C-alpha cells in the first residue's frame, strides 16, 4: 500500500509516530515493512500495489472494555434517571445490573448471539479489530458460561478478535450475601469457565454497591492460582481501594478510575497497570468527578479508552465517540485518545502483536477518509472509515 499518511502509533518517536508518503508491505497477515515510500527496499517494488491518495492509516482500533453480550435493554431506567433517580438508587431498588441479569438469564444462546453480533458489526464498521467482552450478567454458573460461550463464538461469525473477561463478581444476586456468592458461586464458576477455555482475564466490580477489596482479593487469588491475568472496575463511583489492589496484583488494567488519587496513579505506574478511561459511563450517569488525567501523565501511566458498551451505565456503541468524549470531557489529547484505542488498549488486554504499525505486528489496520489523525477524535458522530483490514484482508 502506498500514498498513505501512517499514524503508526509507535511511541517515543514523532507525534502519532507519523510517517508521511508512507508505504506499508503486508505479507501473510502481518506487516513486513513500513516507512517512507522513498525508502522501500527494492525487493518489494514488484508486489501488487494499492495507491491511497494521502489517506490516513492507523492500527485498527481496539475496544478494550465492553459488556456487549447481554439480554434486554434499560431504556426505562434511562427515563427514571432523567426523572431524578441516581444510578445507585436504581441499583439499590433492585434495578440496574440485576434487571439485565434477569433478561440475560432468560435469553436463549441464539438470541444473545444475534444481539451481540449487531453490536460487533457497529464496532467493525468503525475500524475495530479487537474487542474485549465480559460476562457478569449471569451471576449463576449456567448463565455466566452461556455468556462466555457466546463471546468466544463471536470471532467465528465475524472477522474480529475477541478477548474474554470473567466478570462473575459484577453484582450480588438477590437473596445472597456477597461473601457467600463469591465463595460458593463465583469462584467455582470461574474454575469451570477456565476449564472450558473460556477465560482470557478475570475482572471484578470493586465498589460500595458490589464487592469490597477483601472479596476481590479472594477472586484475584483464585485467578492467580489458575494462571489468569486480572483487571478491575475500580474507583468508578467512590474510592474504596480497588486501584491500589489492582496494582498490588499486577493487573493489566484498572478501569474507570474517576476517584483514583495521585497515590493510586503512582501505584499503577509502578505496576505497569493501564488506566482504562470510560467516558461513556461518566457521561451517561452524569458523573462529575473527572479522572486525574494529569496525574496519569505525570506518573507515566498508560491510558486506554473504551466504550464500556453495556445496557445500563454506557449504552455507547461508538469507539470514535468514546475518543471524542475522552478529549472533550477528560481533556485527553487526540493523540492520547488514539493511543488509548490502539497501543494502550492492546496493553490493557495483554496483547503484544497489535496496536501499532510496525514490522511483525498483525496487519489489522484502518484506512480513513481523513488526512489528519486529530480528525478521528474531533468529529462527533461522524464515521470516516474508508476500509478496515483484518489479518491483511480487507
Ligand atoms: N461498571 C459499569 O459501569 C457497568 N458495570 C460496572 O461494573 C455497569 C453495568 C450495568 O449497569 O449494567
Ligand atoms: Fe464496565
CSV table of C-alpha atoms and ligand atoms in Angstrom, one decimal:
chain,number,residue,atom,x,y,z
A,1,UNK,CA,0.0,0.0,0.0
A,2,UNK,CA,1.4,3.4,-0.9
A,3,UNK,CA,0.3,7.1,-0.8
A,4,UNK,CA,-0.6,6.8,2.8
A,5,UNK,CA,-0.2,9.1,5.8
A,6,UNK,CA,0.6,6.5,8.5
A,7,UNK,CA,-0.1,7.2,12.2
A,8,UNK,CA,1.9,4.2,13.3
A,9,UNK,CA,1.4,5.0,17.0
A,10,UNK,CA,4.9,3.7,17.6
A,11,UNK,CA,5.9,5.5,20.9
A,12,UNK,CA,8.8,7.8,21.6
A,13,UNK,CA,9.1,9.0,18.0
A,14,UNK,CA,7.3,11.9,16.4
A,15,UNK,CA,3.7,12.8,17.3
A,16,UNK,CA,1.4,9.8,16.4
A,17,UNK,CA,4.5,8.0,15.1
A,18,UNK,CA,3.5,9.8,11.9
A,19,UNK,CA,5.1,8.8,8.6
A,20,UNK,CA,4.1,10.9,5.5
A,21,UNK,CA,4.1,9.4,2.0
A,22,UNK,CA,4.3,6.1,3.7
A,23,UNK,CA,4.3,2.6,2.2
A,24,UNK,CA,3.3,-0.5,4.1
A,25,UNK,CA,4.1,-4.0,3.0
A,26,UNK,CA,1.8,-6.8,4.2
A,27,UNK,CA,2.7,-10.5,3.9
A,28,UNK,CA,1.0,-13.5,5.5
A,29,UNK,CA,-1.4,-11.3,7.5
A,30,UNK,CA,1.4,-9.4,9.1
A,31,UNK,CA,3.3,-6.2,8.5
A,32,UNK,CA,6.6,-6.9,6.7
A,33,UNK,CA,7.7,-3.3,6.3
A,34,UNK,CA,6.6,0.3,7.0
A,35,UNK,CA,8.3,3.6,6.2
A,36,UNK,CA,8.6,6.4,3.7
A,37,UNK,CA,7.8,5.1,0.3
A,38,UNK,CA,11.1,6.5,-1.0
A,39,UNK,CA,13.0,4.2,1.4
A,40,UNK,CA,11.1,1.0,0.5
A,41,UNK,CA,13.6,-1.8,-0.3
A,42,UNK,CA,13.7,-2.7,-4.0
A,43,UNK,CA,12.7,-6.3,-3.3
A,44,UNK,CA,9.1,-5.1,-2.6
A,45,UNK,CA,8.8,-3.0,-5.7
A,46,UNK,CA,7.4,-5.9,-7.8
A,47,UNK,CA,4.5,-6.6,-5.3
A,48,UNK,CA,0.8,-5.7,-6.1
A,49,UNK,CA,0.4,-2.1,-5.1
A,50,UNK,CA,-2.7,-0.2,-3.9
A,51,UNK,CA,-2.4,3.6,-4.0
A,52,UNK,CA,-4.3,5.5,-1.4
A,53,UNK,CA,-4.0,9.2,-2.3
A,54,UNK,CA,-2.9,10.6,1.0
A,55,UNK,CA,-5.5,8.9,3.2
A,56,UNK,CA,-4.7,8.3,6.9
A,57,UNK,CA,-3.9,4.7,8.0
A,58,UNK,CA,-3.8,3.7,11.7
A,59,UNK,CA,-3.7,0.5,13.5
A,60,UNK,CA,-7.2,-1.0,13.6
A,61,UNK,CA,-9.0,0.2,16.7
A,62,UNK,CA,-9.3,-1.9,19.9
A,63,UNK,CA,-12.2,-1.6,22.3
A,64,UNK,CA,-10.7,-3.0,25.5
A,65,UNK,CA,-13.7,-2.8,27.7
A,66,UNK,CA,-17.2,-3.9,26.7
A,67,UNK,CA,-20.2,-5.8,28.1
A,68,UNK,CA,-21.7,-6.3,24.7
A,69,UNK,CA,-23.1,-9.7,25.3
A,70,UNK,CA,-26.3,-9.1,27.3
A,71,UNK,CA,-30.1,-9.5,27.1
A,72,UNK,CA,-32.6,-6.7,27.0
A,73,UNK,CA,-32.1,-3.0,27.4
A,74,UNK,CA,-32.6,-0.4,30.1
A,75,UNK,CA,-34.3,2.4,28.4
A,76,UNK,CA,-36.8,2.5,31.2
A,77,UNK,CA,-34.1,3.2,33.7
A,78,UNK,CA,-32.7,5.9,31.5
A,79,UNK,CA,-36.1,7.5,31.8
A,80,UNK,CA,-36.1,7.1,35.6
A,81,UNK,CA,-32.7,8.8,35.9
A,82,UNK,CA,-34.0,11.7,33.9
A,83,UNK,CA,-36.8,11.9,36.4
A,84,UNK,CA,-34.3,12.3,39.2
A,85,UNK,CA,-33.1,8.8,40.4
A,86,UNK,CA,-29.3,8.2,40.7
A,87,UNK,CA,-27.5,5.1,39.4
A,88,UNK,CA,-27.0,3.9,43.0
A,89,UNK,CA,-30.7,4.5,43.9
A,90,UNK,CA,-31.7,2.3,40.9
A,91,UNK,CA,-29.2,-0.4,41.8
A,92,UNK,CA,-30.4,-0.5,45.5
A,93,UNK,CA,-34.0,-0.7,44.4
A,94,UNK,CA,-33.3,-3.9,42.6
A,95,UNK,CA,-33.0,-2.3,39.2
A,96,UNK,CA,-29.7,-1.7,37.4
A,97,UNK,CA,-27.4,-4.6,36.7
A,98,UNK,CA,-29.9,-7.1,38.3
A,99,UNK,CA,-32.6,-6.3,35.7
A,100,UNK,CA,-30.1,-7.1,32.9
A,101,UNK,CA,-29.2,-10.3,34.8
A,102,UNK,CA,-32.9,-11.4,34.6
A,103,UNK,CA,-33.0,-10.6,30.9
A,104,UNK,CA,-29.7,-12.4,30.2
A,105,UNK,CA,-30.7,-15.5,32.1
A,106,UNK,CA,-34.0,-15.6,30.1
A,107,UNK,CA,-32.3,-15.2,26.7
A,108,UNK,CA,-31.5,-18.2,24.6
A,109,UNK,CA,-28.0,-18.6,23.3
A,110,UNK,CA,-29.0,-17.8,19.7
A,111,UNK,CA,-30.8,-14.6,20.7
A,112,UNK,CA,-27.8,-13.5,22.8
A,113,UNK,CA,-25.5,-14.2,19.9
A,114,UNK,CA,-27.7,-12.3,17.4
A,115,UNK,CA,-27.9,-9.2,19.5
A,116,UNK,CA,-24.2,-9.3,20.3
A,117,UNK,CA,-23.4,-9.6,16.6
A,118,UNK,CA,-25.4,-6.4,15.8
A,119,UNK,CA,-23.1,-4.6,18.3
A,120,UNK,CA,-20.0,-6.2,16.9
A,121,UNK,CA,-21.0,-5.1,13.4
A,122,UNK,CA,-21.3,-1.5,14.6
A,123,UNK,CA,-17.8,-1.6,16.0
A,124,UNK,CA,-16.3,-3.3,12.9
A,125,UNK,CA,-17.9,-0.5,10.8
A,126,UNK,CA,-15.7,1.9,12.8
A,127,UNK,CA,-12.5,0.1,12.1
A,128,UNK,CA,-12.3,-2.1,15.3
A,129,UNK,CA,-10.4,-5.3,15.0
A,130,UNK,CA,-10.2,-6.4,18.7
A,131,UNK,CA,-12.9,-6.3,21.3
A,132,UNK,CA,-12.9,-7.3,24.9
A,133,UNK,CA,-16.2,-8.9,26.1
A,134,UNK,CA,-17.1,-9.5,29.7
A,135,UNK,CA,-19.5,-11.9,31.4
A,136,UNK,CA,-21.2,-10.7,34.6
A,137,UNK,CA,-24.9,-10.6,33.7
A,138,UNK,CA,-25.4,-14.3,34.7
A,139,UNK,CA,-24.3,-14.4,38.4
A,140,UNK,CA,-25.0,-18.1,38.2
A,141,UNK,CA,-22.9,-20.8,36.7
A,142,UNK,CA,-25.0,-21.6,33.6
A,143,UNK,CA,-25.6,-18.1,32.5
A,144,UNK,CA,-22.0,-16.9,33.1
A,145,UNK,CA,-20.9,-19.9,30.9
A,146,UNK,CA,-23.5,-19.1,28.3
A,147,UNK,CA,-22.3,-15.5,28.1
A,148,UNK,CA,-18.7,-16.5,27.7
A,149,UNK,CA,-19.5,-19.2,25.1
A,150,UNK,CA,-21.4,-16.5,23.1
A,151,UNK,CA,-18.5,-14.1,23.5
A,152,UNK,CA,-16.0,-16.8,22.3
A,153,UNK,CA,-18.1,-17.6,19.3
A,154,UNK,CA,-18.3,-14.0,18.0
A,155,UNK,CA,-14.9,-14.4,16.3
A,156,UNK,CA,-16.3,-17.5,14.3
A,157,UNK,CA,-19.1,-15.4,12.9
A,158,UNK,CA,-17.3,-12.2,12.2
A,159,UNK,CA,-13.7,-11.1,11.3
A,160,UNK,CA,-12.9,-9.9,14.8
A,161,UNK,CA,-10.6,-10.9,17.6
A,162,UNK,CA,-12.3,-11.4,21.0
A,163,UNK,CA,-10.7,-11.3,24.4
A,164,UNK,CA,-13.0,-12.6,27.1
A,165,UNK,CA,-13.1,-11.5,30.8
A,166,UNK,CA,-14.8,-13.4,33.5
A,167,UNK,CA,-16.8,-10.8,35.5
A,168,UNK,CA,-18.7,-13.1,37.8
A,169,UNK,CA,-18.0,-10.5,40.6
A,170,UNK,CA,-20.2,-7.9,38.9
A,171,UNK,CA,-23.1,-7.7,41.3
A,172,UNK,CA,-24.5,-9.7,44.2
A,173,UNK,CA,-27.5,-11.7,43.2
A,174,UNK,CA,-30.8,-11.3,45.0
A,175,UNK,CA,-31.2,-13.2,48.2
A,176,UNK,CA,-27.5,-13.8,48.8
A,177,UNK,CA,-24.7,-12.1,50.7
A,178,UNK,CA,-21.6,-11.0,48.8
A,179,UNK,CA,-19.2,-13.4,50.7
A,180,UNK,CA,-21.4,-16.4,50.1
A,181,UNK,CA,-21.8,-15.5,46.4
A,182,UNK,CA,-18.0,-15.2,45.9
A,183,UNK,CA,-17.1,-18.4,47.7
A,184,UNK,CA,-20.0,-20.7,46.6
A,185,UNK,CA,-20.8,-19.5,43.1
A,186,UNK,CA,-18.3,-17.0,41.6
A,187,UNK,CA,-15.0,-18.9,42.3
A,188,UNK,CA,-16.3,-22.4,41.3
A,189,UNK,CA,-17.8,-20.8,38.1
A,190,UNK,CA,-14.5,-19.2,37.3
A,191,UNK,CA,-12.8,-22.6,37.6
A,192,UNK,CA,-15.4,-24.2,35.3
A,193,UNK,CA,-15.2,-21.4,32.7
A,194,UNK,CA,-11.4,-21.7,32.7
A,195,UNK,CA,-11.5,-25.4,32.3
A,196,UNK,CA,-13.6,-24.9,29.2
A,197,UNK,CA,-11.0,-22.4,27.8
A,198,UNK,CA,-13.5,-19.5,28.0
A,199,UNK,CA,-11.5,-17.0,30.1
A,200,UNK,CA,-8.7,-14.8,29.0
A,201,UNK,CA,-8.7,-12.4,32.0
A,202,UNK,CA,-10.6,-12.1,35.3
A,203,UNK,CA,-12.4,-8.9,36.2
A,204,UNK,CA,-14.5,-7.6,39.1
A,205,UNK,CA,-16.6,-4.6,40.2
A,206,UNK,CA,-14.9,-3.2,43.3
A,207,UNK,CA,-17.5,-0.7,44.6
A,208,UNK,CA,-19.7,0.0,47.6
A,209,UNK,CA,-22.7,-1.4,45.7
A,210,UNK,CA,-20.8,-4.5,44.6
A,211,UNK,CA,-17.7,-6.2,46.1
A,212,UNK,CA,-15.1,-4.9,48.6
A,213,UNK,CA,-11.3,-5.2,48.3
A,214,UNK,CA,-11.2,-8.4,50.5
A,215,UNK,CA,-13.7,-10.1,48.3
A,216,UNK,CA,-11.9,-9.1,45.1
A,217,UNK,CA,-8.6,-10.2,46.6
A,218,UNK,CA,-10.1,-13.8,47.0
A,219,UNK,CA,-11.1,-13.6,43.4
A,220,UNK,CA,-7.7,-12.5,42.3
A,221,UNK,CA,-6.0,-15.2,44.4
A,222,UNK,CA,-8.1,-17.8,42.5
A,223,UNK,CA,-7.2,-16.1,39.2
A,224,UNK,CA,-3.5,-16.3,40.1
A,225,UNK,CA,-3.8,-19.9,41.1
A,226,UNK,CA,-5.3,-20.6,37.6
A,227,UNK,CA,-2.6,-18.6,35.9
A,228,UNK,CA,-5.0,-15.9,34.6
A,229,UNK,CA,-4.3,-12.2,34.4
A,230,UNK,CA,-6.6,-9.8,36.2
A,231,UNK,CA,-8.2,-6.3,35.6
A,232,UNK,CA,-10.6,-4.4,37.8
A,233,UNK,CA,-13.5,-1.9,37.7
A,234,UNK,CA,-12.0,0.4,40.3
A,235,UNK,CA,-12.9,3.8,41.9
A,236,UNK,CA,-15.8,4.4,39.5
A,237,UNK,CA,-18.4,5.8,42.0
A,238,UNK,CA,-16.3,6.1,45.2
A,239,UNK,CA,-12.8,5.5,46.5
A,240,UNK,CA,-12.6,2.1,48.3
A,241,UNK,CA,-9.1,1.0,47.3
A,242,UNK,CA,-9.7,-1.0,44.2
A,243,UNK,CA,-6.9,0.7,42.2
A,244,UNK,CA,-4.3,0.0,44.8
A,245,UNK,CA,-5.5,-3.6,44.9
A,246,UNK,CA,-5.3,-4.0,41.2
A,247,UNK,CA,-1.8,-2.6,41.2
A,248,UNK,CA,-0.8,-4.9,44.0
A,249,UNK,CA,-1.9,-7.9,41.9
A,250,UNK,CA,-0.1,-6.5,38.8
A,251,UNK,CA,-3.4,-6.1,37.0
A,252,UNK,CA,-3.4,-5.5,33.2
A,253,UNK,CA,-5.7,-2.6,33.8
A,254,UNK,CA,-7.7,-0.5,36.3
A,255,UNK,CA,-10.9,0.7,34.7
A,256,UNK,CA,-13.0,3.9,35.2
A,257,UNK,CA,-10.7,5.3,38.0
A,258,UNK,CA,-12.6,8.6,38.3
A,259,UNK,CA,-12.0,8.6,42.0
A,260,UNK,CA,-8.4,7.4,41.9
A,261,UNK,CA,-5.9,9.6,43.6
A,262,UNK,CA,-2.3,10.7,42.8
A,263,UNK,CA,-1.1,7.9,45.1
A,264,UNK,CA,-3.1,5.4,43.1
A,265,UNK,CA,-1.6,6.8,39.9
A,266,UNK,CA,1.9,6.2,41.3
A,267,UNK,CA,0.9,2.6,42.2
A,268,UNK,CA,-0.5,2.0,38.7
A,269,UNK,CA,2.8,3.3,37.2
A,270,UNK,CA,4.9,1.1,39.4
A,271,UNK,CA,2.9,-2.0,38.5
A,272,UNK,CA,2.7,-1.1,34.8
A,273,UNK,CA,-1.1,-1.3,35.0
A,274,UNK,CA,-3.0,0.6,32.3
A,275,UNK,CA,-5.7,3.1,33.4
A,276,UNK,CA,-8.7,2.5,31.1
A,277,UNK,CA,-10.9,5.6,30.9
A,278,UNK,CA,-14.6,5.1,30.0
A,279,UNK,CA,-16.2,8.5,29.3
A,280,UNK,CA,-19.4,6.9,28.1
A,281,UNK,CA,-20.3,5.8,31.6
A,282,UNK,CA,-19.1,9.1,33.0
A,283,UNK,CA,-21.4,10.9,30.6
A,284,UNK,CA,-24.4,8.7,31.0
A,285,UNK,CA,-24.6,8.7,34.8
A,286,UNK,CA,-23.9,12.4,35.0
A,287,UNK,CA,-20.7,11.8,36.9
A,288,UNK,CA,-18.8,15.0,37.9
A,289,UNK,CA,-15.6,13.6,39.2
A,290,UNK,CA,-13.2,13.7,36.3
A,291,UNK,CA,-10.4,11.1,36.3
A,292,UNK,CA,-7.0,12.6,37.1
A,293,UNK,CA,-5.6,12.5,33.6
A,294,UNK,CA,-2.8,14.9,34.6
A,295,UNK,CA,-1.7,12.6,37.4
A,296,UNK,CA,-1.6,9.7,35.0
A,297,UNK,CA,0.5,11.7,32.7
A,298,UNK,CA,2.8,12.9,35.5
A,299,UNK,CA,3.4,9.3,36.6
A,300,UNK,CA,3.6,7.9,33.1
A,301,UNK,CA,0.6,5.6,33.5
A,302,UNK,CA,-0.5,4.4,30.1
A,303,UNK,CA,-4.1,5.4,29.4
A,304,UNK,CA,-6.6,3.5,27.3
A,305,UNK,CA,-10.1,4.4,26.2
A,306,UNK,CA,-13.1,2.1,25.8
A,307,UNK,CA,-16.8,2.2,25.1
A,308,UNK,CA,-17.8,0.2,28.3
A,309,UNK,CA,-20.8,-0.8,26.0
A,310,UNK,CA,-23.4,-2.0,28.4
A,311,UNK,CA,-27.2,-1.6,28.7
A,312,UNK,CA,-27.1,0.5,32.0
A,313,UNK,CA,-24.3,3.0,32.5
A,314,UNK,CA,-22.9,3.2,29.0
A,315,UNK,CA,-25.1,2.2,26.0
A,316,UNK,CA,-22.4,3.6,23.8
A,317,UNK,CA,-21.8,1.8,20.5
A,318,UNK,CA,-19.2,4.0,19.1
A,319,UNK,CA,-15.4,3.8,19.8
A,320,UNK,CA,-14.9,7.1,17.9
A,321,UNK,CA,-17.4,8.9,20.1
A,322,UNK,CA,-15.6,7.4,23.1
A,323,UNK,CA,-12.4,9.1,21.8
A,324,UNK,CA,-14.2,12.4,21.3
A,325,UNK,CA,-15.7,12.2,24.8
A,326,UNK,CA,-12.3,11.4,26.3
A,327,UNK,CA,-11.0,14.6,24.7
A,328,UNK,CA,-13.9,16.8,25.5
A,329,UNK,CA,-14.9,15.5,28.9
A,330,UNK,CA,-11.5,14.3,30.3
A,331,UNK,CA,-9.2,16.7,28.4
A,332,UNK,CA,-7.2,14.0,26.8
A,333,UNK,CA,-5.4,15.0,23.7
A,334,UNK,CA,-6.5,13.5,20.3
A,335,UNK,CA,-3.1,11.7,20.3
A,336,UNK,CA,-3.7,10.2,23.7
A,337,UNK,CA,-7.2,9.2,22.7
A,338,UNK,CA,-5.9,7.3,19.6
A,339,UNK,CA,-3.1,5.7,21.7
A,340,UNK,CA,-5.9,4.8,24.0
A,341,UNK,CA,-7.8,2.8,21.4
A,342,UNK,CA,-4.7,1.3,19.8
A,343,UNK,CA,-1.3,0.8,21.6
A,344,UNK,CA,-2.5,1.2,25.1
A,345,UNK,CA,-5.8,-0.8,24.6
A,346,UNK,CA,-3.7,-3.7,23.3
A,347,UNK,CA,-1.6,-3.4,26.5
A,348,UNK,CA,-4.8,-3.4,28.7
A,349,UNK,CA,-5.6,-6.7,27.1
A,350,UNK,CA,-2.1,-8.2,27.4
A,351,UNK,CA,-1.7,-8.2,23.6
A,352,UNK,CA,1.8,-7.6,22.2
A,353,UNK,CA,1.1,-8.3,18.5
A,354,UNK,CA,-1.2,-5.4,17.6
A,355,UNK,CA,-1.9,-1.7,18.4
A,356,UNK,CA,1.0,-0.2,16.4
A,357,UNK,CA,2.0,-0.3,12.8
A,358,UNK,CA,5.4,-2.0,12.9
A,359,UNK,CA,7.2,-4.9,11.3
A,360,UNK,CA,6.0,-8.3,12.7
A,361,UNK,CA,2.7,-6.9,14.0
A,362,UNK,CA,-0.6,-8.3,12.8
A,363,UNK,CA,-1.9,-6.5,9.7
A,364,UNK,CA,-5.0,-5.2,11.4
A,365,UNK,CA,-5.3,-1.7,10.0
A,366,UNK,CA,-7.9,1.1,9.4
A,367,UNK,CA,-7.8,3.4,6.4
A,368,UNK,CA,-9.7,6.7,6.9
A,369,UNK,CA,-11.1,9.3,4.7
A,370,UNK,CA,-9.2,12.0,6.6
A,371,UNK,CA,-5.6,13.2,6.4
A,372,UNK,CA,-5.0,14.4,9.9
A,373,UNK,CA,-5.2,11.9,12.9
A,374,UNK,CA,-6.8,14.6,15.1
A,375,UNK,CA,-9.9,14.3,12.9
A,376,UNK,CA,-10.7,10.9,14.4
A,377,UNK,CA,-11.4,12.4,17.8
A,378,UNK,CA,-12.6,15.8,16.6
A,379,UNK,CA,-15.7,14.6,14.8
A,380,UNK,CA,-18.9,13.9,16.8
A,381,UNK,CA,-21.0,11.1,15.4
A,382,UNK,CA,-19.0,11.1,12.2
A,383,UNK,CA,-17.6,7.8,10.8
A,384,UNK,CA,-14.8,8.5,8.3
A,385,UNK,CA,-13.8,4.8,7.9
A,386,UNK,CA,-12.7,4.0,4.3
A,387,UNK,CA,-11.7,0.4,4.8
A,388,UNK,CA,-10.7,-1.9,7.6
A,389,UNK,CA,-8.1,-4.5,7.1
A,390,UNK,CA,-8.1,-7.6,9.3
A,391,UNK,CA,-5.2,-10.0,9.2
A,392,UNK,CA,-4.1,-8.5,5.9
A,393,UNK,CA,-7.5,-8.8,4.2
A,394,UNK,CA,-10.0,-6.0,3.5
B,1,LIG,N1,-19.5,-0.6,35.9
B,1,LIG,C1,-20.2,-0.1,35.0
B,1,LIG,O1,-20.2,1.0,34.5
B,1,LIG,C2,-21.0,-1.2,34.4
B,1,LIG,N2,-20.6,-2.3,35.2
B,1,LIG,C3,-19.7,-1.9,36.0
B,1,LIG,O2,-19.1,-2.7,36.8
B,1,LIG,C4,-22.5,-1.0,34.6
B,1,LIG,C5,-23.2,-2.2,34.2
B,1,LIG,C6,-24.7,-2.1,34.2
B,1,LIG,O3,-25.2,-1.1,34.8
B,1,LIG,O4,-25.4,-2.9,33.6
B,2,LIG,FE1,-17.7,-1.9,32.7
